[in-house]
Every structure is written in structure tokens, then in C-alpha cells.
């Protein structure tokens, strides 16, 4: 059941905290949720199905063991986030058949947003219970993947829940409501019940869409990105995760994985546990920073997700559908149900199950570490290649090669019989690895006391390398993102507002690319210029690039519009109009009005450019500035025309004439805000 609570207020960035239990008769159930009305019934059901490891992930090493694990998932929202007000608002409530139909329509729409669930799960063996044990989880739900804050929050809330019960979650959420929403420039820690939790978060411009922009979104596009403290890497999504550990077995394939992630190619990540598969997906998303991962990704995907039925029916992710392209799974039935999935990465290690009476390990478990495959087995660019490891120990080279060939022929279906770290590819890579970087990786083993330090050093090196590589990849687009500064000195600011950003053409860009001065960081990773141009051709169709380009164009236009408005305000916004005859004032107003109407029509078009809305806002501010210079009787005449009043006051149905005073205070927050 979902407990009622008197506090129906919610935090927009941290939506709710739930506890989920496994009932032997009814399966996964949400035990309590705070606030009670923050989530729909369909969302609660989806959360329950993602709150536990599947049965293949539940090996207990001891009959009396308690196993705690952490992981995270991502699911589509089933309630429009616009139903909730910003900041501290009332939780959305749905009721009746009409609400259920509306929920279904929003779930499958292009505008659907996502929920991120950060899980603290406890599995406890107790032979006195009917099932021989119990499973409970605490899940922190959010609309943004601020894992640096939400993962520690779930661990802290989980510890309190298992010590004091569900009431502790209500207390935790009450404290979360008192927090300021975390921002990239905000404080590094927050207090929760006397415990300091990290609060540094990623820059909103680098988060997967649809992320809401923060204060840093108004910066000049050429300004440096926020960096991780103590490192020289952008603070993008999952900036704090360990990149090396999930990828160390396939380190030579890291550049292929970077290609797949940049281009949003379908990739299935298979791991023994939700923690390992979600950590691997987070590492791959982090690998493409400063490019936001705009395609749909699921760090922990289960058969209960609505997308699974479509995939099992033969559909694969493409631009024509909204299926997720980057999936983390632990249930091997999914691998069996989608045998045509083109690219599969297997990572992590499956622990041997408990043995009784000297019994041999069950089939499907790796009993011992296997020697690495030969260099030929790890060659880029062929299906079945990449880090495949032989399961035999003490066998000859020929036997290992025969085993590798058999696994290559079987493909990723080999994981149905044993878990091996490998990468199977149908995608033909265009990049080549950086051997010098691989040689600098700090060696370590799982038994090494310095394993964490080695992983941190290797993670930092990989992040720096791929951040520089991605930045070099995006550098040729800088001329199309350069805003125009306002006229220098005291020159008049044109009433039409700033000019459009430089037009961008795929064909023209690709034609000029061979003559562009590209960074060696980029060109050294490609065997030829033809391969580099081919990669850019693929890049231009990637949803990740499209999202980045639209964001940067929008940010460039917003900065440009703000600078021009500020320059106009400082220079009096048009001494050419002030004090002139009424006829000239009306003509200037009419000319600006026509420009605004044309911009509004362009912004309403289905394929409107990303800067269209910002141009409308800039022109509306300019129209308001012209209006403010007119005498009162002329202002009243203009407001008496409903269409003109609507342009000046878009939020008001019928503005009253006495309201003229609101726009006469030039430069004030009320006048500019009402015309924005």
C-alpha cells in the first residue's frame, strides 16, 4: 500500500522516496512512498519491478549472509511533469479513466520525460521465512541524474529505513524539501540528519535531455565548461563514477565503445548484477562528455519494461522509434529474446555459487579467472571480437584458438552458458586505440590493496583522454555557434534585434571538412581522412549531436539576445524614437511588430530552429522598450487593439489600460519580465 501523508509537497529534482518489499504471494510491492501522490500507479509498478536484482543475481555466499547492493535505473515517466508546479509544488494527482488514458498517451509521446531511481537493496537469508529470505529496497526517485548526490542519499535513507522503519523515509524527505536545488555552482555538501552528503552536481548543459537549464546555461558558448574539482575534465553526467573498473577487461575496445556511445548505436551491456550493468552504462554515458547522451538509455533494464515486448517482437532501436539504444541487463532471457541485437558488451564477474559437499560449480559461473585472448581475438571491427576470454586453463594455444572461434561463431549467445568479458560487434569501427595511453594504465588486481587508487588514476586518465577527444570532435562546429556582440561604443542598436547565427548545412560542412585544421588528438585516432569524414557523416545524424548542437545554438542566441537587450537599455534603446512625432513612433512600432509576428510564426513551425524562441523573446523585449518611450495617450491607443496588447502581454487575456504603468518603468524587473 501507499501510506497517506499530510505533506503533499514535493521537490522537483528529488521527486519521492519509496520502500519496496517482495511479497511471496503478490511479488514486488511499494510499501510506502513520500510524498504519497508524487507518482502514478503505473510509475509505482514500474519502480517496484526495477527495485530488486533478478533471480540470476541473487547468489548468496553463505546461508546466513546479508547482502546490500546499490544500483540505479531509468524509466519513462507516466505523468506529464508539467502537471507539477516548479520548485515546491503540489504533487500531481490522477484519477478516473480520463486520467488513465491521458497517462498512457503521455507515456508513449516524444515529450515523455524520465525518472531516475537510485536503489539501496538488502537481501537477507532467513530459513524461518517462507521463501528462505527477504528482499527490501529503498529507492530515491529524481527527474535528473544527479548521481553524485542521489546515490549517497539512497544509502543514507536505506540505512535509516532498515534501522527505524518507513517513518524514517518521511523524515528524510522532509529534510530534502528544505534543501536548495543543487546546481553546478552550488555548495559542495549538504546536511542530512547531522550527516554531510556530497552536493556537487553536473552542469545542466551536459546532462541528458530533457534536462532543465541552470544558471550556467546563460554563459557565453565559448566560456570554459565547469570542471570536476581536482581534475581537468568537464563536470558532465556521472562525473564521479569509476570508468576504469567496468571497462578494464575490454580496455583496448574503449575507443569502439566511445564510437558507439557518441553515435548512439545500439549496445546491450550484460553483467551479473544490477550494480555492475548500471555502473557500466553510466561509464559509457560519461565517456562522451562534453556531449550529452540524448538517446534513450536504461542502466538496468528488465522484461517488465513496455519496450521489451517491442524488442522481443523484432524491433531494434532506430530513428523511427523511441526504443532505448543503450541497455544494461542481468536477465539472460533478454539476450535470448533479442538475438539480432547488433552490439553486445559483457562485463563484470559472476561469483561462484556456494558449494556443498565439494560439488563442482554450476554451469554458467566462472570458476576461475581465464587467461586473456590473443591479440587477433581482440582485433577491432569484426563480429565476435574484443576481449573474449578462454574458459580453459592449461590448454594449448590451438585449443584456445578453437574455443575462441567457436565462441565467435556463436556470438553473444555464448553468454547463455558462461559469463565472459567480451565485446561482439556488428558495427564497423573507424577509430583505433591509443596504445601509449593503454601502456600508462596502472596495473592492479582485485586482491591488491591499492586497487581503488589504481582505478581512480586510470579513470582520471581515460576521462581526460576521451573528454579531449570529444572536444576536438566538436571543435569544427564552433563557427556556427558564435554569437554576434552588440554594436561597439555608443552606436545605435538596430531595432530588429541581433542577426541570425551563421546558417549550418550538412553538405557544406562535410565538403569543407578535409580543408579544416583539426586537432592531432582527433586525427591520430583515425587511420585516414576518409575514415574521419565518414565518422562525421554518421555524427551529423546522431541524436546526441543534434541535442548538443541545438543546446549550443540556443545558448548562443540567448546570450546574444541578452547582450543586445542590455546594450539597448544602457544606450537608451533608441534615441531615434524618443521625442519624435507620433507618426514616426507608430511606424517604428509597426515595423518591429511585423518582425515579432514573423518570428512567432517561425517559432510555431514544426521544424523551427532552436534559437527561434529566444529570438521571439528578444523582439518582444525590444517592442516593449519602444512602447515604454511613447506618451501615455499613444500607449493607451496601442493597448486598445487586442492583437497588439497580446504581443506586449502574451500571458494576459485582456490587459487593462491602467496597467500601462507596468511598462513605463524602463529597466525595471516588472517591465522586462512582463514582456519576456
XYZ file of C-alpha atoms in Angstrom:
676
model
C 0.000 0.000 0.000
C 0.983 3.662 -0.325
C 0.789 5.433 3.003
C -1.024 8.748 3.088
C 0.865 11.715 4.391
C -0.246 15.203 5.200
C 2.737 16.606 3.327
C 1.830 16.517 -0.354
C 4.611 18.877 -1.372
C 7.447 17.578 -3.463
C 10.871 18.620 -4.650
C 11.038 18.860 -8.422
C 14.547 17.460 -8.677
C 14.117 14.772 -5.970
C 10.597 13.611 -6.622
C 9.993 10.932 -3.976
C 11.464 8.288 -1.673
C 9.921 4.805 -1.684
C 10.398 1.494 0.047
C 9.713 -1.695 -1.906
C 9.212 -5.184 -0.465
C 8.948 -8.603 -2.065
C 5.778 -10.411 -1.060
C 5.815 -14.184 -1.628
C 2.192 -14.140 -2.809
C 1.950 -10.847 -4.685
C 5.515 -10.151 -5.807
C 7.149 -6.719 -5.693
C 5.097 -4.084 -3.889
C 5.685 -0.454 -2.990
C 5.346 -0.418 0.797
C 5.388 3.347 1.269
C 6.039 6.440 -0.789
C 6.719 10.002 0.334
C 5.043 12.167 -0.777
C 2.123 9.854 -1.398
C 0.780 11.494 -4.574
C 4.058 12.227 -6.348
C 3.874 9.149 -8.591
C 1.141 7.465 -10.601
C 0.094 3.846 -10.090
C 1.849 2.850 -13.305
C 5.058 4.524 -12.204
C 4.918 2.820 -8.816
C 4.510 -0.561 -10.516
C 7.487 0.116 -12.794
C 9.599 1.210 -9.822
C 8.730 -1.988 -7.937
C 9.807 -4.161 -10.881
C 13.182 -2.374 -11.074
C 13.897 -2.272 -7.329
C 15.423 -5.764 -6.996
C 18.051 -7.838 -8.762
C 16.533 -10.620 -10.837
C 16.771 -14.211 -9.663
C 20.026 -14.766 -11.566
C 21.706 -12.065 -9.465
C 20.850 -13.485 -6.039
C 23.708 -15.882 -5.309
C 24.364 -15.872 -1.573
C 27.796 -16.988 -0.446
C 26.525 -18.073 2.954
C 23.232 -19.416 4.254
C 23.253 -16.692 6.930
C 24.510 -13.816 4.790
C 23.077 -10.342 4.380
C 23.822 -8.728 1.063
C 23.487 -4.977 0.431
C 23.779 -3.602 -3.076
C 23.327 -0.276 -4.835
C 22.381 0.437 -8.431
C 20.179 2.764 -10.432
C 17.619 2.590 -13.220
C 15.850 4.901 -15.659
C 12.222 4.581 -16.739
C 9.817 6.692 -18.751
C 7.525 8.949 -16.780
C 3.837 8.113 -16.948
C 2.658 11.547 -15.753
C 3.438 14.749 -17.545
C 5.961 16.689 -15.432
C 4.141 19.873 -16.448
C 1.295 18.773 -14.208
C 3.536 19.682 -11.317
C 4.430 23.236 -10.475
C 8.051 24.261 -10.218
C 10.054 24.057 -7.030
C 7.851 23.280 -4.078
C 4.545 22.416 -5.665
C 1.593 20.224 -5.023
C 2.104 16.645 -6.113
C 0.199 15.710 -9.292
C -2.978 13.672 -8.772
C -4.633 11.474 -11.349
C -7.994 9.815 -11.043
C -10.528 8.155 -13.301
C -10.492 6.682 -16.787
C -9.727 10.015 -18.460
C -6.588 10.437 -16.366
C -5.528 6.863 -17.155
C -5.934 7.473 -20.898
C -4.024 10.738 -20.637
C -1.271 8.948 -18.733
C -0.970 6.279 -21.452
C -0.756 8.892 -24.186
C 1.943 10.877 -22.385
C 3.937 7.740 -21.641
C 4.391 6.989 -25.346
C 4.844 10.570 -26.539
C 8.036 12.193 -27.737
C 7.745 14.691 -24.883
C 7.780 11.948 -22.240
C 10.381 12.561 -19.568
C 12.212 10.088 -17.381
C 12.572 9.033 -13.786
C 15.901 8.012 -12.313
C 15.712 5.570 -9.419
C 18.687 5.114 -7.088
C 18.320 1.861 -5.165
C 19.686 0.614 -1.874
C 18.723 -3.078 -1.731
C 19.090 -5.566 1.106
C 18.757 -9.335 0.569
C 18.719 -11.346 3.778
C 18.651 -15.122 4.170
C 16.413 -16.431 6.941
C 15.275 -20.068 6.820
C 12.382 -19.247 9.144
C 10.703 -17.281 6.354
C 8.555 -18.955 3.691
C 10.940 -18.113 0.871
C 14.040 -18.658 2.963
C 14.832 -14.978 2.915
C 13.551 -11.484 2.259
C 14.271 -8.570 -0.048
C 13.652 -4.898 0.649
C 14.783 -1.794 -1.164
C 14.777 1.945 -0.649
C 14.502 3.931 -3.883
C 15.162 7.655 -4.309
C 13.345 8.981 -7.400
C 14.508 12.038 -9.316
C 13.977 13.764 -12.642
C 17.674 14.498 -13.200
C 20.604 12.040 -12.956
C 22.442 13.796 -10.147
C 24.039 10.510 -9.108
C 26.729 12.261 -7.076
C 24.001 13.359 -4.624
C 21.255 10.781 -5.086
C 23.317 7.635 -4.657
C 24.658 8.681 -1.209
C 21.151 9.886 -0.326
C 19.686 6.457 -1.106
C 22.360 4.756 1.004
C 21.738 7.068 3.942
C 17.952 6.756 3.666
C 18.265 2.981 3.311
C 20.340 2.643 6.456
C 17.771 4.677 8.413
C 14.882 2.668 6.971
C 16.368 -0.692 7.957
C 17.073 0.645 11.433
C 13.846 2.573 12.165
C 11.251 1.575 9.581
C 9.192 3.513 6.974
C 8.705 6.579 9.181
C 12.390 7.402 8.696
C 11.813 7.992 4.978
C 9.234 10.708 5.706
C 11.762 12.475 7.923
C 14.476 12.218 5.279
C 12.233 13.642 2.590
C 11.143 16.495 4.843
C 14.796 17.483 5.158
C 15.328 17.173 1.393
C 12.488 19.671 0.886
C 14.499 22.227 2.830
C 17.493 21.894 0.518
C 18.148 24.392 -2.194
C 18.014 22.627 -5.586
C 21.594 21.557 -6.332
C 23.385 23.481 -9.052
C 26.796 23.220 -10.639
C 27.893 26.374 -8.826
C 26.200 25.454 -5.543
C 27.653 24.314 -2.250
C 29.672 21.072 -2.302
C 27.939 19.390 0.670
C 24.517 19.326 2.301
C 23.498 18.267 5.798
C 21.046 15.435 6.376
C 20.337 14.450 9.953
C 23.772 15.570 11.079
C 25.488 13.719 8.222
C 27.269 15.615 5.440
C 26.434 14.362 1.963
C 28.170 15.440 -1.263
C 26.173 18.000 -3.247
C 28.390 18.796 -6.244
C 26.386 18.064 -9.403
C 26.914 18.086 -13.154
C 26.413 21.149 -15.332
C 22.837 21.162 -16.617
C 24.036 21.841 -20.183
C 25.865 18.482 -20.126
C 23.024 16.362 -18.732
C 20.938 14.034 -20.890
C 17.824 15.793 -22.171
C 15.236 16.756 -21.269
C 17.294 18.433 -18.536
C 16.198 21.822 -17.318
C 18.797 24.519 -17.850
C 20.504 26.112 -14.892
C 22.154 29.466 -14.338
C 25.243 28.324 -16.242
C 23.142 27.954 -19.421
C 23.232 31.764 -19.930
C 27.030 31.835 -20.238
C 28.806 32.638 -23.483
C 29.179 29.478 -25.604
C 32.954 29.972 -25.718
C 33.268 30.103 -21.919
C 35.034 27.079 -20.391
C 32.828 24.317 -19.063
C 32.653 23.670 -15.296
C 35.357 21.212 -14.278
C 35.473 18.431 -11.724
C 37.290 19.554 -8.585
C 40.866 18.317 -8.661
C 40.618 17.136 -12.280
C 40.818 18.736 -15.694
C 37.619 17.161 -17.046
C 34.174 18.701 -17.655
C 31.577 18.101 -14.986
C 29.158 16.092 -17.115
C 26.678 13.358 -16.302
C 28.060 10.730 -13.880
C 31.278 12.694 -13.499
C 32.060 10.873 -10.248
C 31.715 7.252 -11.434
C 34.562 4.791 -11.876
C 35.117 4.403 -15.626
C 38.070 2.023 -15.480
C 36.698 -0.882 -13.454
C 33.709 -1.699 -15.705
C 35.829 -1.451 -18.862
C 39.199 -2.829 -17.789
C 38.608 -6.276 -19.347
C 37.896 -4.642 -22.721
C 40.173 -1.617 -22.365
C 41.511 -1.962 -25.913
C 37.928 -1.656 -27.145
C 37.273 1.614 -25.256
C 37.546 3.626 -28.494
C 34.997 1.389 -30.208
C 32.679 1.853 -27.230
C 33.238 5.614 -27.459
C 32.160 5.484 -31.103
C 29.030 3.513 -30.236
C 28.136 5.938 -27.449
C 28.818 9.105 -29.481
C 26.720 7.828 -32.394
C 24.018 6.317 -30.142
C 24.410 2.928 -31.796
C 22.512 0.036 -30.160
C 24.559 -1.564 -27.389
C 23.494 -4.228 -24.918
C 25.529 -4.410 -21.699
C 25.355 -7.805 -19.976
C 26.583 -8.092 -16.393
C 25.999 -10.448 -13.463
C 24.398 -7.815 -11.198
C 22.386 -4.578 -11.492
C 25.225 -2.685 -9.826
C 27.712 -3.785 -12.476
C 25.478 -3.220 -15.503
C 24.266 0.198 -14.307
C 27.845 1.242 -13.472
C 28.961 0.224 -16.964
C 26.156 2.166 -18.639
C 26.995 5.229 -16.509
C 30.667 4.891 -17.518
C 29.737 4.783 -21.222
C 27.495 7.851 -20.881
C 30.293 9.666 -19.047
C 32.773 8.701 -21.758
C 31.241 11.093 -24.320
C 31.328 14.230 -22.133
C 31.001 17.117 -23.075
C 28.462 15.620 -25.486
C 25.143 14.968 -23.693
C 23.803 11.444 -24.191
C 20.436 12.325 -25.717
C 19.333 8.870 -26.860
C 17.233 6.714 -24.545
C 19.365 4.612 -22.192
C 18.432 2.197 -19.416
C 21.120 1.384 -16.845
C 19.089 -1.582 -15.524
C 16.515 -2.953 -17.959
C 14.001 -5.694 -17.126
C 11.451 -7.727 -19.055
C 8.678 -5.712 -17.359
C 9.561 -2.572 -19.317
C 6.991 -1.867 -22.079
C 9.832 -1.554 -24.595
C 10.824 -5.204 -24.101
C 7.733 -6.580 -25.847
C 8.506 -4.469 -28.922
C 12.128 -5.605 -28.949
C 11.175 -9.243 -28.500
C 8.825 -8.762 -31.443
C 11.774 -7.953 -33.678
C 12.084 -4.159 -33.428
C 15.512 -2.656 -32.919
C 16.313 0.937 -31.902
C 16.286 3.391 -34.782
C 15.459 6.993 -35.525
C 11.923 5.939 -36.437
C 11.037 4.650 -32.971
C 11.693 5.622 -29.366
C 13.245 2.371 -28.210
C 16.222 2.635 -25.860
C 19.573 2.020 -27.558
C 21.864 1.544 -24.536
C 20.651 -1.164 -22.167
C 22.124 -2.762 -19.068
C 20.731 -6.228 -18.325
C 21.309 -9.139 -15.967
C 18.486 -11.412 -17.152
C 19.894 -13.604 -19.922
C 16.401 -14.268 -21.230
C 16.527 -10.774 -22.761
C 19.669 -11.770 -24.659
C 17.887 -14.873 -25.900
C 14.765 -12.892 -26.860
C 16.682 -10.350 -28.971
C 19.299 -12.484 -30.770
C 19.627 -9.918 -33.573
C 20.906 -7.167 -31.264
C 23.933 -5.882 -33.200
C 26.421 -4.978 -30.441
C 26.820 -6.716 -27.085
C 29.265 -5.930 -24.284
C 29.736 -8.415 -21.465
C 31.413 -7.113 -18.340
C 31.767 -7.876 -14.642
C 32.448 -11.155 -12.879
C 29.920 -13.707 -11.709
C 30.832 -15.124 -8.272
C 30.827 -18.888 -7.861
C 27.683 -20.142 -6.052
C 28.037 -21.784 -2.633
C 29.311 -25.355 -2.961
C 28.138 -28.179 -0.776
C 29.984 -31.452 -0.417
C 32.644 -30.470 -2.904
C 30.185 -30.087 -5.765
C 31.502 -28.511 -8.916
C 30.381 -25.001 -9.787
C 27.117 -24.822 -11.612
C 27.160 -24.283 -15.336
C 27.102 -20.607 -16.179
C 29.520 -19.470 -13.454
C 33.145 -18.580 -13.957
C 35.062 -20.768 -11.524
C 38.403 -19.104 -12.088
C 39.953 -16.262 -13.959
C 40.813 -17.212 -17.505
C 43.841 -16.134 -19.499
C 43.291 -13.281 -21.928
C 42.616 -13.948 -25.566
C 45.237 -13.406 -28.192
C 45.746 -10.091 -29.929
C 43.999 -11.478 -33.010
C 40.913 -12.311 -30.946
C 40.712 -8.694 -29.782
C 41.113 -7.078 -33.194
C 38.708 -4.245 -33.876
C 35.999 -4.326 -36.451
C 34.764 -7.898 -36.736
C 31.732 -9.509 -35.118
C 32.582 -11.585 -32.121
C 35.819 -9.774 -31.427
C 37.059 -7.803 -28.493
C 38.335 -9.139 -25.209
C 36.866 -12.650 -25.483
C 38.484 -14.818 -22.877
C 39.049 -18.550 -22.933
C 37.474 -20.586 -20.131
C 40.104 -23.309 -20.249
C 43.188 -23.323 -18.031
C 46.348 -25.167 -19.021
C 45.177 -25.903 -22.535
C 47.352 -25.332 -25.550
C 47.279 -22.379 -27.883
C 45.444 -24.358 -30.566
C 42.722 -25.367 -28.121
C 42.307 -21.735 -27.044
C 42.053 -20.606 -30.658
C 39.463 -23.302 -31.381
C 37.445 -22.234 -28.341
C 37.646 -18.593 -29.433
C 36.475 -19.485 -32.944
C 33.531 -21.458 -31.573
C 32.503 -18.538 -29.344
C 32.886 -16.147 -32.239
C 30.578 -18.306 -34.340
C 28.009 -18.500 -31.536
C 28.265 -14.772 -30.845
C 26.861 -13.219 -27.707
C 24.669 -16.281 -27.198
C 27.801 -17.838 -25.671
C 26.859 -15.904 -22.519
C 23.942 -18.302 -22.035
C 26.413 -20.992 -20.962
C 29.149 -18.994 -19.218
C 29.898 -15.386 -18.343
C 32.940 -13.966 -20.118
C 34.162 -10.410 -20.569
C 33.790 -9.731 -24.271
C 32.538 -7.389 -26.983
C 30.608 -8.613 -30.014
C 30.225 -6.118 -32.851
C 28.148 -5.792 -35.996
C 29.229 -2.126 -36.173
C 32.377 -1.437 -38.200
C 34.633 0.853 -36.146
C 36.554 3.739 -37.667
C 38.873 4.619 -34.770
C 41.981 2.942 -33.434
C 43.159 2.699 -29.812
C 45.814 4.869 -28.230
C 48.487 2.304 -27.382
C 50.548 4.812 -25.434
C 47.618 5.541 -23.138
C 46.956 1.831 -22.583
C 50.587 1.292 -21.617
C 50.267 4.040 -18.987
C 47.366 2.332 -17.245
C 48.294 1.430 -13.655
C 48.173 -2.370 -13.230
C 46.326 -3.871 -10.277
C 44.385 -6.939 -9.224
C 41.233 -7.318 -7.168
C 43.361 -8.547 -4.271
C 45.675 -5.564 -4.481
C 45.231 -3.140 -1.577
C 45.879 -0.285 -3.991
C 43.158 -1.373 -6.436
C 40.990 1.648 -5.663
C 43.865 4.068 -6.113
C 44.806 2.402 -9.402
C 41.205 2.527 -10.612
C 40.982 6.229 -9.697
C 44.216 7.023 -11.573
C 43.163 5.059 -14.648
C 39.683 6.581 -14.574
C 41.147 10.089 -14.499
C 43.439 9.286 -17.434
C 40.599 7.815 -19.514
C 38.295 10.728 -18.727
C 40.905 13.297 -19.733
C 41.658 11.467 -22.959
C 38.065 10.997 -24.096
C 36.988 14.464 -22.966
C 39.785 15.937 -25.104
C 38.868 13.613 -27.982
C 35.178 14.587 -27.850
C 36.005 18.287 -27.546
C 38.289 18.022 -30.590
C 35.489 16.257 -32.467
C 33.090 19.132 -31.734
C 35.574 21.963 -32.347
C 34.852 22.371 -36.108
C 31.284 23.415 -35.277
C 32.416 26.473 -33.283
C 31.904 28.995 -36.152
C 28.208 28.072 -36.260
C 27.825 28.759 -32.545
C 29.475 32.175 -32.357
C 27.077 34.922 -31.228
C 27.368 38.443 -32.594
C 28.205 41.125 -29.995
C 26.149 44.330 -29.966
C 27.445 47.338 -31.902
C 30.517 48.811 -30.200
C 30.636 52.051 -28.290
C 27.501 54.186 -28.337
C 26.385 53.125 -31.822
C 22.595 52.701 -32.094
C 21.297 49.186 -31.543
C 19.185 48.086 -34.539
C 15.510 47.778 -33.635
C 15.285 44.457 -35.457
C 17.453 42.821 -32.829
C 20.599 40.735 -33.307
C 21.287 38.893 -36.565
C 20.713 35.192 -37.048
C 23.514 32.804 -36.198
C 25.500 31.503 -39.195
C 23.468 29.005 -41.221
C 24.557 25.360 -40.965
C 24.453 22.915 -43.873
C 25.460 19.251 -43.587
C 26.676 19.117 -47.161
C 28.703 22.333 -46.930
C 30.253 21.267 -43.627
C 31.332 17.851 -44.938
C 32.699 19.406 -48.123
C 34.856 21.861 -46.154
C 35.966 19.323 -43.533
C 39.033 17.966 -45.399
C 40.436 21.518 -45.504
C 39.739 22.243 -41.818
C 42.566 22.469 -39.283
C 41.731 19.563 -36.990
C 43.441 18.676 -33.730
C 46.023 15.878 -33.660
C 44.118 14.447 -30.694
C 41.362 13.667 -33.173
C 43.210 12.825 -36.389
C 45.578 10.350 -34.694
C 42.631 8.162 -33.762
C 41.595 7.667 -37.395
C 43.576 5.700 -39.954
C 42.689 8.024 -42.823
C 40.938 11.247 -43.670
C 38.226 9.252 -45.409
C 37.504 7.411 -42.159
C 37.303 10.714 -40.290
C 34.877 12.216 -42.817
C 32.789 9.030 -42.683
C 32.594 9.336 -38.908
C 31.459 12.969 -39.136
C 28.798 11.909 -41.635
C 27.486 9.442 -39.052
C 27.832 12.030 -36.292
C 25.564 14.532 -38.028
C 22.708 12.009 -37.813
C 23.297 11.154 -34.156
C 20.654 12.296 -31.652
C 23.474 13.136 -29.264
C 24.992 15.604 -31.706
C 21.616 17.072 -32.626
C 20.800 17.691 -28.954
C 24.212 19.240 -28.308
C 24.047 21.450 -31.400
C 20.540 22.687 -30.584
C 21.521 23.430 -26.993
C 24.620 25.322 -28.006
C 22.785 27.270 -30.721
C 20.036 28.110 -28.253
C 22.585 29.189 -25.639
C 24.440 31.302 -28.208
C 21.256 33.041 -29.280
C 20.116 33.556 -25.676
C 23.463 35.152 -24.783
C 23.362 37.281 -27.909
C 19.782 38.424 -27.296
C 20.514 39.253 -23.646
C 23.625 41.238 -24.567
C 21.793 43.221 -27.247
C 18.873 43.998 -24.939
C 21.259 45.103 -22.205
C 23.215 47.264 -24.673
C 19.984 48.844 -25.897
C 18.905 49.527 -22.327
C 22.242 51.121 -21.431
C 22.135 53.322 -24.544
C 18.550 54.444 -24.033
C 17.114 51.926 -26.534
C 16.618 54.228 -29.434
C 17.048 57.959 -29.188
C 15.897 57.754 -32.822
C 12.325 57.250 -31.474
C 12.164 59.175 -28.215
C 10.846 62.690 -28.701
C 9.928 62.135 -32.334
C 6.479 62.768 -33.828
C 3.784 60.233 -33.020
C 3.619 59.106 -36.644
C 7.278 58.075 -36.663
C 6.869 56.318 -33.323
C 3.925 54.304 -34.647
C 5.829 53.448 -37.840
C 8.800 52.178 -35.816
C 6.458 50.227 -33.569
C 4.651 48.702 -36.579
C 7.917 47.668 -38.209
C 9.087 45.958 -35.018
C 5.637 44.419 -34.636
C 5.890 42.831 -38.102
C 9.289 41.365 -37.221
C 7.878 39.894 -33.998
C 4.874 38.360 -35.778
C 7.158 36.773 -38.368
C 9.376 35.377 -35.584
C 6.315 33.997 -33.779
C 5.170 32.251 -36.966
C 8.638 30.787 -37.471
C 8.767 29.576 -33.868
C 5.410 27.792 -34.254
C 6.577 25.884 -37.335
C 7.228 22.137 -36.781
C 10.887 22.408 -37.838
C 11.670 25.692 -36.115
C 15.359 26.312 -35.311
C 16.420 26.095 -31.650
C 17.045 29.834 -31.430
C 13.524 30.720 -32.603
C 12.080 31.049 -29.096
C 14.993 33.198 -27.944
C 14.543 35.477 -30.970
C 10.857 35.900 -30.116
C 11.768 36.856 -26.559
C 14.375 39.368 -27.741
C 11.987 41.006 -30.229
C 9.244 41.152 -27.616
C 11.589 42.936 -25.223
C 12.520 45.376 -27.973
C 8.851 46.032 -28.697
C 8.276 46.696 -25.007
C 11.194 49.115 -24.944
C 9.700 51.047 -27.884
C 6.327 51.042 -26.154
C 7.888 52.461 -22.981
C 9.154 55.542 -24.868
C 5.712 56.505 -26.142
C 3.486 59.062 -24.437
C 0.665 57.692 -22.319
C -2.143 58.507 -24.766
C -0.332 56.658 -27.573
C 0.262 53.688 -25.264
C -3.451 53.537 -24.466
C -4.307 53.633 -28.177
C -1.985 50.708 -28.844
C -3.353 48.679 -25.926
C -6.885 49.201 -27.189
C -6.054 46.921 -30.150
C -6.300 43.332 -28.770
C -3.712 41.870 -31.166
C -1.123 44.475 -30.187
C -1.921 44.119 -26.498
C -1.383 40.364 -26.844
C 2.079 40.931 -28.306
C 3.026 43.133 -25.360
C 1.315 40.985 -22.704
C 1.225 37.397 -24.021
C 0.188 35.958 -20.639
C -2.777 38.283 -20.162
C -6.091 37.677 -21.923
C -7.237 41.311 -21.790
C -4.763 43.719 -20.184
C -6.314 46.731 -18.515
C -5.311 50.181 -19.662
C -4.199 51.334 -16.196
C -1.546 48.655 -16.432
C 0.453 50.941 -18.674
C 2.453 51.974 -15.634
C 3.972 48.495 -15.529
C 5.868 49.045 -18.764
C 6.782 52.678 -18.183
C 9.473 51.823 -15.642
C 12.236 51.163 -18.116
C 14.891 48.742 -16.955
C 12.800 47.510 -14.032
C 12.261 43.825 -13.385
C 8.487 44.144 -13.696
C 8.519 45.808 -17.105
C 11.073 43.498 -18.679
C 9.687 40.395 -17.023
C 6.163 41.038 -18.259
C 7.405 41.429 -21.811
C 9.802 38.485 -21.843
